[in-house]
Short mmCIF file of C-alpha atoms in Angstrom, two decimals:
data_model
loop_
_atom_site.label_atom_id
_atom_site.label_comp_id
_atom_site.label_asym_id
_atom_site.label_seq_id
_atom_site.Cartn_x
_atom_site.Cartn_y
_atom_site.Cartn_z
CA UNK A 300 35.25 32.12 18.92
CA UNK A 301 33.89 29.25 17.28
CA UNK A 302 30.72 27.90 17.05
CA UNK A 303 29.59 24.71 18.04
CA UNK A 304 29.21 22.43 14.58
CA UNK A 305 32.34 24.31 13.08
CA UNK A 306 35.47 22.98 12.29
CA UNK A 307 38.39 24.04 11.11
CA UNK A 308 38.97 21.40 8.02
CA UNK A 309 36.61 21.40 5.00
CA UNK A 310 33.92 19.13 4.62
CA UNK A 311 35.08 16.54 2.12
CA UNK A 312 32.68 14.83 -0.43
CA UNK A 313 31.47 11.19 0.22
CA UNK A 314 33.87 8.77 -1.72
CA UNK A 315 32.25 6.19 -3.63
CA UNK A 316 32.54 3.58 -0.36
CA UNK A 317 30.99 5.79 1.78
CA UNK A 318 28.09 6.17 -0.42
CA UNK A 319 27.48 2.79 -1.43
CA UNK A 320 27.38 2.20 2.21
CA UNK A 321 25.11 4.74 2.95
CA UNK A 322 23.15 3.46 -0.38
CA UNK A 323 22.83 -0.17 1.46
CA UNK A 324 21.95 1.14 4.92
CA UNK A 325 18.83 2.51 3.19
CA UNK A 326 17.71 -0.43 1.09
CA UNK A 327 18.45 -2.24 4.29
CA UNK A 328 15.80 -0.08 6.30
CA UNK A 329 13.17 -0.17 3.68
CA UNK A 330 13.42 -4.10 3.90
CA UNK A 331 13.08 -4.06 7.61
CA UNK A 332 9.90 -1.77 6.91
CA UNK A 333 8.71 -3.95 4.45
CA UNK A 334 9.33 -6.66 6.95
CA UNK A 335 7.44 -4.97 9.75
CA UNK A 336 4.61 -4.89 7.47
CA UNK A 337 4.42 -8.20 6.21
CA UNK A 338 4.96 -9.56 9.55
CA UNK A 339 1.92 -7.35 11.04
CA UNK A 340 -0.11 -8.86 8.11
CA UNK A 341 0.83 -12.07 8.83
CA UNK A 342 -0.12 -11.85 12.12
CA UNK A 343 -3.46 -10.13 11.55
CA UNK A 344 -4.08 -13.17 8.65
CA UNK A 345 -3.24 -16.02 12.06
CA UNK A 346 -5.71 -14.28 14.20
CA UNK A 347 -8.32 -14.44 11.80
CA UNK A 348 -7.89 -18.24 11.16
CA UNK A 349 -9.77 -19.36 12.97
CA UNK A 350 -12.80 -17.32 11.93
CA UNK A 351 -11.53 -18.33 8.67
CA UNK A 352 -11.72 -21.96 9.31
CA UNK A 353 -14.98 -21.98 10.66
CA UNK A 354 -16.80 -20.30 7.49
CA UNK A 355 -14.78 -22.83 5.45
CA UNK A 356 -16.40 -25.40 7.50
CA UNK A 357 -19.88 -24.68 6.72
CA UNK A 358 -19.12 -23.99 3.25
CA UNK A 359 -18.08 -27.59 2.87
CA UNK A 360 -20.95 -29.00 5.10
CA UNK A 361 -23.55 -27.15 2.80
CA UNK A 362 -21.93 -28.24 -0.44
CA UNK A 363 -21.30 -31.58 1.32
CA UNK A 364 -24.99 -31.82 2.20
CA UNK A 365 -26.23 -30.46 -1.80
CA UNK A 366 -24.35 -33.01 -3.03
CA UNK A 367 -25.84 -36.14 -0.89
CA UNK A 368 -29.92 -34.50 -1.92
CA UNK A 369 -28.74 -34.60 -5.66
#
């Protein structure tokens, strides 16, 4: 009887196609991951503009300010 997973022919080595494709589906899904992350980052940068804005704002009231009193 055979099992399941068995066959009856050998199992043949990767040729050098077969592994350059495999080598490419790889570098392909650490670029997606890198993606992913940048994109996340991005996002989490957007969210905080305005926040971001703001405190730039007062910084260039206050310097605006120091520089009229000199």
């Amino acid at each position: 009887m055979q099992e399941i997973g068995e066959s009856n022919s050998p199992v043949q080595p990767l040729d050098e196609t077969e592994q350059q494709t495999i080598m490419r589906i790889e570098e392909a899904e650490e670029l997606i991951e890198q993606n992913r992350r940048l994109i996340e980052r991005s996002r989490e940068i957007l969210a905080s503009a305005p926040e971001l804005a703001a405190v730039a704002g007062k910084d260039a009231r206050h310097k605006g300010a120091a520089r009229r009193r000199s």
